[in-house]
PDB file of C-alpha atoms and ligand atoms in Angstrom:
ATOM      1  CA  UNK A   1     177.377  94.411  56.004  1.00 83.00           C
ATOM      2  CA  UNK A   2     173.824  95.740  56.075  1.00 95.00           C
ATOM      3  CA  UNK A   3     172.104  97.266  59.093  1.00 97.00           C
ATOM      4  CA  UNK A   4     169.959  94.113  59.309  1.00 97.00           C
ATOM      5  CA  UNK A   5     173.087  91.899  59.384  1.00 97.00           C
ATOM      6  CA  UNK A   6     174.793  94.074  61.983  1.00 98.00           C
ATOM      7  CA  UNK A   7     171.722  93.997  64.218  1.00 98.00           C
ATOM      8  CA  UNK A   8     171.421  90.244  63.926  1.00 97.00           C
ATOM      9  CA  UNK A   9     175.075  89.727  64.803  1.00 97.00           C
ATOM     10  CA  UNK A  10     174.865  91.949  67.888  1.00 97.00           C
ATOM     11  CA  UNK A  11     171.604  90.425  69.105  1.00 97.00           C
ATOM     12  CA  UNK A  12     173.154  86.971  68.943  1.00 96.00           C
ATOM     13  CA  UNK A  13     175.780  88.150  71.413  1.00 96.00           C
ATOM     14  CA  UNK A  14     173.355  89.749  73.882  1.00 98.00           C
ATOM     15  CA  UNK A  15     172.044  87.724  76.822  1.00 97.00           C
ATOM     16  CA  UNK A  16     168.258  87.666  77.046  1.00 95.00           C
ATOM     17  CA  UNK A  17     168.047  90.120  79.947  1.00 95.00           C
ATOM     18  CA  UNK A  18     170.014  92.824  78.123  1.00 98.00           C
ATOM     19  CA  UNK A  19     168.015  95.453  76.209  1.00 98.00           C
ATOM     20  CA  UNK A  20     169.471  96.899  73.016  1.00 98.00           C
ATOM     21  CA  UNK A  21     169.132 100.619  72.358  1.00 98.00           C
ATOM     22  CA  UNK A  22     170.010 101.328  68.715  1.00 98.00           C
ATOM     23  CA  UNK A  23     171.796 104.674  68.787  1.00 98.00           C
ATOM     24  CA  UNK A  24     170.681 106.405  65.601  1.00 98.00           C
ATOM     25  CA  UNK A  25     171.931 109.965  66.225  1.00 98.00           C
ATOM     26  CA  UNK A  26     173.026 111.764  63.014  1.00 96.00           C
ATOM     27  CA  UNK A  27     171.682 108.889  60.889  1.00 97.00           C
ATOM     28  CA  UNK A  28     169.014 109.414  58.198  1.00 97.00           C
ATOM     29  CA  UNK A  29     165.424 108.177  58.560  1.00 98.00           C
ATOM     30  CA  UNK A  30     166.066 105.416  56.003  1.00 98.00           C
ATOM     31  CA  UNK A  31     168.642 103.809  58.294  1.00 98.00           C
ATOM     32  CA  UNK A  32     166.189 103.800  61.188  1.00 98.00           C
ATOM     33  CA  UNK A  33     163.545 102.354  58.879  1.00 98.00           C
ATOM     34  CA  UNK A  34     165.889  99.480  57.986  1.00 98.00           C
ATOM     35  CA  UNK A  35     166.513  98.736  61.654  1.00 98.00           C
ATOM     36  CA  UNK A  36     162.765  98.962  62.330  1.00 98.00           C
ATOM     37  CA  UNK A  37     162.042  96.466  59.567  1.00 98.00           C
ATOM     38  CA  UNK A  38     164.546  94.104  61.215  1.00 97.00           C
ATOM     39  CA  UNK A  39     162.469  94.279  64.374  1.00 98.00           C
ATOM     40  CA  UNK A  40     164.303  96.979  66.324  1.00 98.00           C
ATOM     41  CA  UNK A  41     161.901  99.122  68.373  1.00 98.00           C
ATOM     42  CA  UNK A  42     164.133 101.105  70.733  1.00 98.00           C
ATOM     43  CA  UNK A  43     166.162 103.988  69.343  1.00 98.00           C
ATOM     44  CA  UNK A  44     168.539 106.352  71.131  1.00 98.00           C
ATOM     45  CA  UNK A  45     169.158 109.957  70.137  1.00 98.00           C
ATOM     46  CA  UNK A  46     171.196 112.705  71.761  1.00 97.00           C
ATOM     47  CA  UNK A  47     169.497 115.836  70.392  1.00 97.00           C
ATOM     48  CA  UNK A  48     165.891 116.592  71.284  1.00 98.00           C
ATOM     49  CA  UNK A  49     165.083 118.370  68.017  1.00 97.00           C
ATOM     50  CA  UNK A  50     166.475 115.574  65.855  1.00 98.00           C
ATOM     51  CA  UNK A  51     164.687 112.939  67.948  1.00 98.00           C
ATOM     52  CA  UNK A  52     161.382 114.823  67.647  1.00 98.00           C
ATOM     53  CA  UNK A  53     161.668 115.059  63.861  1.00 98.00           C
ATOM     54  CA  UNK A  54     162.315 111.320  63.676  1.00 98.00           C
ATOM     55  CA  UNK A  55     159.461 110.557  66.087  1.00 98.00           C
ATOM     56  CA  UNK A  56     157.114 112.556  63.850  1.00 98.00           C
ATOM     57  CA  UNK A  57     157.996 110.627  60.702  1.00 97.00           C
ATOM     58  CA  UNK A  58     158.418 107.066  61.967  1.00 98.00           C
ATOM     59  CA  UNK A  59     155.956 104.430  63.291  1.00 98.00           C
ATOM     60  CA  UNK A  60     154.473 105.195  66.685  1.00 98.00           C
ATOM     61  CA  UNK A  61     155.381 101.895  68.314  1.00 98.00           C
ATOM     62  CA  UNK A  62     159.023 102.995  68.473  1.00 98.00           C
ATOM     63  CA  UNK A  63     160.363 103.764  71.948  1.00 98.00           C
ATOM     64  CA  UNK A  64     162.546 106.867  71.952  1.00 99.00           C
ATOM     65  CA  UNK A  65     165.395 107.098  74.441  1.00 98.00           C
ATOM     66  CA  UNK A  66     167.171 110.389  75.065  1.00 98.00           C
ATOM     67  CA  UNK A  67     170.778 109.424  75.736  1.00 98.00           C
ATOM     68  CA  UNK A  68     172.456 112.818  75.493  1.00 96.00           C
ATOM     69  CA  UNK A  69     172.888 115.728  77.840  1.00 94.00           C
ATOM     70  CA  UNK A  70     169.502 117.406  78.355  1.00 96.00           C
ATOM     71  CA  UNK A  71     168.977 121.154  78.540  1.00 95.00           C
ATOM     72  CA  UNK A  72     166.135 122.048  80.865  1.00 97.00           C
ATOM     73  CA  UNK A  73     164.476 124.454  78.434  1.00 97.00           C
ATOM     74  CA  UNK A  74     164.077 121.679  75.854  1.00 98.00           C
ATOM     75  CA  UNK A  75     162.434 119.009  78.003  1.00 98.00           C
ATOM     76  CA  UNK A  76     158.999 120.272  76.938  1.00 98.00           C
ATOM     77  CA  UNK A  77     159.596 119.227  73.316  1.00 98.00           C
ATOM     78  CA  UNK A  78     159.942 115.529  74.168  1.00 98.00           C
ATOM     79  CA  UNK A  79     157.658 115.301  77.214  1.00 98.00           C
ATOM     80  CA  UNK A  80     154.757 113.982  75.151  1.00 98.00           C
ATOM     81  CA  UNK A  81     156.499 110.927  73.796  1.00 98.00           C
ATOM     82  CA  UNK A  82     159.939 110.170  75.266  1.00 98.00           C
ATOM     83  CA  UNK A  83     160.138 106.648  76.721  1.00 98.00           C
ATOM     84  CA  UNK A  84     163.312 106.901  78.811  1.00 98.00           C
ATOM     85  CA  UNK A  85     165.728 109.743  79.594  1.00 98.00           C
ATOM     86  CA  UNK A  86     169.176 108.293  80.337  1.00 98.00           C
ATOM     87  CA  UNK A  87     171.237 111.338  81.223  1.00 95.00           C
ATOM     88  CA  UNK A  88     169.587 112.949  84.243  1.00 97.00           C
ATOM     89  CA  UNK A  89     172.310 114.490  86.353  1.00 95.00           C
ATOM     90  CA  UNK A  90     170.671 117.107  88.554  1.00 95.00           C
ATOM     91  CA  UNK A  91     167.651 117.644  90.766  1.00 97.00           C
ATOM     92  CA  UNK A  92     166.830 120.801  88.791  1.00 97.00           C
ATOM     93  CA  UNK A  93     166.549 118.776  85.603  1.00 97.00           C
ATOM     94  CA  UNK A  94     164.495 116.108  87.326  1.00 98.00           C
ATOM     95  CA  UNK A  95     162.097 118.796  88.604  1.00 98.00           C
ATOM     96  CA  UNK A  96     161.676 120.190  85.094  1.00 98.00           C
ATOM     97  CA  UNK A  97     161.005 116.704  83.685  1.00 98.00           C
ATOM     98  CA  UNK A  98     158.438 116.190  86.457  1.00 98.00           C
ATOM     99  CA  UNK A  99     156.767 119.522  85.619  1.00 98.00           C
ATOM    100  CA  UNK A 100     156.536 118.795  81.898  1.00 98.00           C
ATOM    101  CA  UNK A 101     155.380 115.217  82.504  1.00 98.00           C
ATOM    102  CA  UNK A 102     152.588 116.519  84.744  1.00 98.00           C
ATOM    103  CA  UNK A 103     151.426 118.854  81.960  1.00 98.00           C
ATOM    104  CA  UNK A 104     151.150 115.858  79.645  1.00 98.00           C
ATOM    105  CA  UNK A 105     149.566 113.725  82.390  1.00 98.00           C
ATOM    106  CA  UNK A 106     152.426 111.251  82.132  1.00 98.00           C
ATOM    107  CA  UNK A 107     155.016 109.634  84.343  1.00 98.00           C
ATOM    108  CA  UNK A 108     158.372 109.832  82.563  1.00 98.00           C
ATOM    109  CA  UNK A 109     160.984 107.159  83.216  1.00 98.00           C
ATOM    110  CA  UNK A 110     164.502 108.388  83.932  1.00 98.00           C
ATOM    111  CA  UNK A 111     167.977 107.054  84.594  1.00 98.00           C
ATOM    112  CA  UNK A 112     170.380 108.994  86.759  1.00 98.00           C
ATOM    113  CA  UNK A 113     173.760 109.502  85.143  1.00 97.00           C
ATOM    114  CA  UNK A 114     176.757 108.732  87.308  1.00 97.00           C
ATOM    115  CA  UNK A 115     180.215 110.060  86.556  1.00 94.00           C
ATOM    116  CA  UNK A 116     182.535 107.052  86.360  1.00 91.00           C
ATOM    117  CA  UNK A 117     185.103 108.086  83.738  1.00 87.00           C
ATOM    118  CA  UNK A 118     188.434 109.729  84.401  1.00 83.00           C
ATOM    119  CA  UNK A 119     187.737 112.409  81.819  1.00 79.00           C
ATOM    120  CA  UNK A 120     186.529 115.728  83.204  1.00 73.00           C
ATOM    121  CA  UNK A 121     184.242 116.316  80.243  1.00 65.00           C
ATOM    122  CA  UNK A 122     181.719 113.573  80.886  1.00 62.00           C
ATOM    123  CA  UNK A 123     178.546 114.618  82.648  1.00 82.00           C
ATOM    124  CA  UNK A 124     177.121 112.893  85.688  1.00 93.00           C
ATOM    125  CA  UNK A 125     176.652 112.828  89.416  1.00 95.00           C
ATOM    126  CA  UNK A 126     179.190 111.565  91.913  1.00 93.00           C
ATOM    127  CA  UNK A 127     178.062 108.688  94.117  1.00 93.00           C
ATOM    128  CA  UNK A 128     177.760 111.095  97.014  1.00 93.00           C
ATOM    129  CA  UNK A 129     175.615 113.560  95.047  1.00 95.00           C
ATOM    130  CA  UNK A 130     173.447 110.685  93.891  1.00 96.00           C
ATOM    131  CA  UNK A 131     172.741 109.452  97.407  1.00 95.00           C
ATOM    132  CA  UNK A 132     172.133 112.964  98.737  1.00 96.00           C
ATOM    133  CA  UNK A 133     169.692 113.610  95.931  1.00 96.00           C
ATOM    134  CA  UNK A 134     167.545 110.505  96.353  1.00 96.00           C
ATOM    135  CA  UNK A 135     167.412 111.037 100.116  1.00 96.00           C
ATOM    136  CA  UNK A 136     166.142 114.597  99.791  1.00 97.00           C
ATOM    137  CA  UNK A 137     162.503 115.562 100.375  1.00 97.00           C
ATOM    138  CA  UNK A 138     162.571 117.505  97.091  1.00 97.00           C
ATOM    139  CA  UNK A 139     163.200 114.220  95.296  1.00 97.00           C
ATOM    140  CA  UNK A 140     160.574 112.249  97.152  1.00 95.00           C
ATOM    141  CA  UNK A 141     157.718 114.580  96.200  1.00 97.00           C
ATOM    142  CA  UNK A 142     158.265 114.177  92.446  1.00 98.00           C
ATOM    143  CA  UNK A 143     155.340 112.022  91.358  1.00 97.00           C
ATOM    144  CA  UNK A 144     155.555 112.346  87.573  1.00 98.00           C
ATOM    145  CA  UNK A 145     159.008 110.906  87.163  1.00 98.00           C
ATOM    146  CA  UNK A 146     160.091 107.341  87.807  1.00 98.00           C
ATOM    147  CA  UNK A 147     163.761 106.607  88.388  1.00 98.00           C
ATOM    148  CA  UNK A 148     164.358 103.182  86.878  1.00 98.00           C
ATOM    149  CA  UNK A 149     168.104 102.935  87.143  1.00 98.00           C
ATOM    150  CA  UNK A 150     171.514 104.350  86.388  1.00 98.00           C
ATOM    151  CA  UNK A 151     173.531 105.215  83.320  1.00 98.00           C
ATOM    152  CA  UNK A 152     177.245 105.721  82.890  1.00 96.00           C
ATOM    153  CA  UNK A 153     179.955 106.073  80.294  1.00 95.00           C
ATOM    154  CA  UNK A 154     183.423 104.646  80.734  1.00 94.00           C
ATOM    155  CA  UNK A 155     186.597 106.475  79.757  1.00 92.00           C
ATOM    156  CA  UNK A 156     187.306 106.345  76.030  1.00 91.00           C
ATOM    157  CA  UNK A 157     190.444 104.198  76.142  1.00 93.00           C
ATOM    158  CA  UNK A 158     191.892 100.894  74.902  1.00 94.00           C
ATOM    159  CA  UNK A 159     192.772 100.028  78.500  1.00 96.00           C
ATOM    160  CA  UNK A 160     190.123  97.396  79.203  1.00 96.00           C
ATOM    161  CA  UNK A 161     191.240  97.068  82.834  1.00 97.00           C
ATOM    162  CA  UNK A 162     190.361 100.712  83.354  1.00 96.00           C
ATOM    163  CA  UNK A 163     187.020 100.367  81.560  1.00 97.00           C
ATOM    164  CA  UNK A 164     186.106  97.273  83.576  1.00 98.00           C
ATOM    165  CA  UNK A 165     186.997  99.034  86.819  1.00 97.00           C
ATOM    166  CA  UNK A 166     184.704 101.933  85.949  1.00 97.00           C
ATOM    167  CA  UNK A 167     181.812  99.611  85.087  1.00 98.00           C
ATOM    168  CA  UNK A 168     182.345  97.788  88.397  1.00 98.00           C
ATOM    169  CA  UNK A 169     182.100 101.137  90.187  1.00 97.00           C
ATOM    170  CA  UNK A 170     178.782 101.867  88.473  1.00 97.00           C
ATOM    171  CA  UNK A 171     177.431  98.424  89.300  1.00 98.00           C
ATOM    172  CA  UNK A 172     178.272  98.796  92.988  1.00 97.00           C
ATOM    173  CA  UNK A 173     176.654 102.230  92.967  1.00 97.00           C
ATOM    174  CA  UNK A 174     173.566 100.611  91.419  1.00 98.00           C
ATOM    175  CA  UNK A 175     173.478  97.878  94.074  1.00 97.00           C
ATOM    176  CA  UNK A 176     173.822 100.447  96.832  1.00 96.00           C
ATOM    177  CA  UNK A 177     171.055 102.650  95.435  1.00 97.00           C
ATOM    178  CA  UNK A 178     168.801  99.635  95.061  1.00 96.00           C
ATOM    179  CA  UNK A 179     168.751  99.299  98.844  1.00 95.00           C
ATOM    180  CA  UNK A 180     167.021 102.718  98.902  1.00 94.00           C
ATOM    181  CA  UNK A 181     164.985 102.425  95.694  1.00 94.00           C
ATOM    182  CA  UNK A 182     163.966  98.753  95.386  1.00 90.00           C
ATOM    183  CA  UNK A 183     162.283  99.253  91.966  1.00 92.00           C
ATOM    184  CA  UNK A 184     165.602  99.997  90.320  1.00 97.00           C
ATOM    185  CA  UNK A 185     166.247  97.557  87.500  1.00 97.00           C
ATOM    186  CA  UNK A 186     167.964  99.308  84.588  1.00 98.00           C
ATOM    187  CA  UNK A 187     171.734  99.601  84.406  1.00 98.00           C
ATOM    188  CA  UNK A 188     172.561 101.376  81.143  1.00 98.00           C
ATOM    189  CA  UNK A 189     176.209 100.857  80.358  1.00 98.00           C
ATOM    190  CA  UNK A 190     178.147  99.763  77.291  1.00 98.00           C
ATOM    191  CA  UNK A 191     178.582 101.135  73.768  1.00 98.00           C
ATOM    192  CA  UNK A 192     179.967  99.672  70.526  1.00 97.00           C
ATOM    193  CA  UNK A 193     183.517  99.487  71.836  1.00 96.00           C
ATOM    194  CA  UNK A 194     182.906  98.199  75.339  1.00 97.00           C
ATOM    195  CA  UNK A 195     179.484  96.544  75.605  1.00 98.00           C
ATOM    196  CA  UNK A 196     180.858  93.049  76.079  1.00 97.00           C
ATOM    197  CA  UNK A 197     182.804  94.147  79.164  1.00 98.00           C
ATOM    198  CA  UNK A 198     179.751  96.094  80.366  1.00 98.00           C
ATOM    199  CA  UNK A 199     177.565  92.978  80.141  1.00 98.00           C
ATOM    200  CA  UNK A 200     180.112  90.931  82.067  1.00 98.00           C
ATOM    201  CA  UNK A 201     179.947  93.617  84.759  1.00 98.00           C
ATOM    202  CA  UNK A 202     176.156  93.579  85.052  1.00 98.00           C
ATOM    203  CA  UNK A 203     174.751  95.861  82.361  1.00 98.00           C
ATOM    204  CA  UNK A 204     171.062  95.369  81.541  1.00 98.00           C
ATOM    205  CA  UNK A 205     170.907  97.924  78.706  1.00 98.00           C
ATOM    206  CA  UNK A 206     173.498  98.648  76.024  1.00 98.00           C
ATOM    207  CA  UNK A 207     173.547 101.707  73.763  1.00 98.00           C
ATOM    208  CA  UNK A 208     175.035 100.738  70.425  1.00 98.00           C
ATOM    209  CA  UNK A 209     175.416 103.054  67.446  1.00 98.00           C
ATOM    210  CA  UNK A 210     178.355 102.633  65.092  1.00 97.00           C
ATOM    211  CA  UNK A 211     178.390  98.819  65.215  1.00 97.00           C
ATOM    212  CA  UNK A 212     174.839  98.879  63.843  1.00 98.00           C
ATOM    213  CA  UNK A 213     174.727 101.919  61.559  1.00 97.00           C
ATOM    214  CA  UNK A 214     178.412 102.408  60.711  1.00 95.00           C
ATOM    215  CA  UNK A 215     180.685 105.281  61.682  1.00 92.00           C
ATOM    216  CA  UNK A 216     179.056 108.664  62.164  1.00 89.00           C
ATOM    217  CA  UNK A 217     179.968 111.615  60.010  1.00 79.00           C
ATOM    218  CA  UNK A 218     179.567 114.888  61.905  1.00 67.00           C
ATOM    219  CA  UNK A 219     180.650 117.212  59.107  1.00 51.00           C
TER     220      UNK A 219
HETATM  221  C1  PLP B 301     176.803 108.048  70.719  1.00 52.75           C
HETATM  222  C2  PLP B 301     176.525 107.411  72.018  1.00 52.75           C
HETATM  223  C3  PLP B 301     176.497 106.006  72.137  1.00 52.75           C
HETATM  224  C4  PLP B 301     176.807 105.060  71.010  1.00 52.75           C
HETATM  225  O1  PLP B 301     178.157 105.104  70.654  1.00 52.75           O
HETATM  226  P1  PLP B 301     178.792 104.013  69.649  1.00 52.75           P
HETATM  227  O2  PLP B 301     180.221 104.017  70.011  1.00 52.75           O
HETATM  228  O3  PLP B 301     178.536 104.527  68.277  1.00 52.75           O
HETATM  229  O4  PLP B 301     178.134 102.716  69.897  1.00 52.75           O
HETATM  230  C5  PLP B 301     176.175 105.482  73.384  1.00 52.75           C
HETATM  231  N1  PLP B 301     175.896 106.271  74.439  1.00 52.75           N
HETATM  232  C6  PLP B 301     175.913 107.612  74.354  1.00 52.75           C
HETATM  233  C7  PLP B 301     175.585 108.411  75.570  1.00 52.75           C
HETATM  234  C8  PLP B 301     176.235 108.226  73.145  1.00 52.75           C
HETATM  235  O5  PLP B 301     176.246 109.561  73.083  1.00 52.75           O
END
């Protein structure tokens, strides 16, 4: 199956309100070009340097989403062009994004990452940390960032009951936060292996890589 065929097949399964982020990390420019020619305009990357190289060589109407863990000292390299940062998990990072956005006279859209998986290794805020953060005065003064929603990753497991439970937790967190931040409208959850469950549980944005571009080779 070609990238164009894979994209078409996935899009047929997505409800209209769900946005598709094509996760192109590790993939060569030619693969992104193929997806672009099939109409895909939103790409997700997890390394700032790789994303910047791709941004430089591809058409400028592409929206670049940073889906990986962000190091504060690298925010400056994407501040000029990044469309949405999914993995914001601290006030310190948010402050740095705000600072770099101000320098570029931009408002950068962000999602706050919530820890929903059982695994210790996944980044993210607890629900309590999340609520404390958005209630703080330090958060309220940040004018060059816009929190548009939440992002989360479920445990990597075949146990769909577990995965569904974790997505439900994220959705209820989203609904709770929306009472404080009424503009919230993005719920980024679901990857190649679990996006159908995520959509059933209220996802509005799925991040799909291997089902579009094939398995990644990290060697
Ligand atoms: C790599 C990655 C994805 C895509 O994973 P696939 O299983 O290839 O669809 C989604 N979200 C994040 C945060 C990722 O790092």
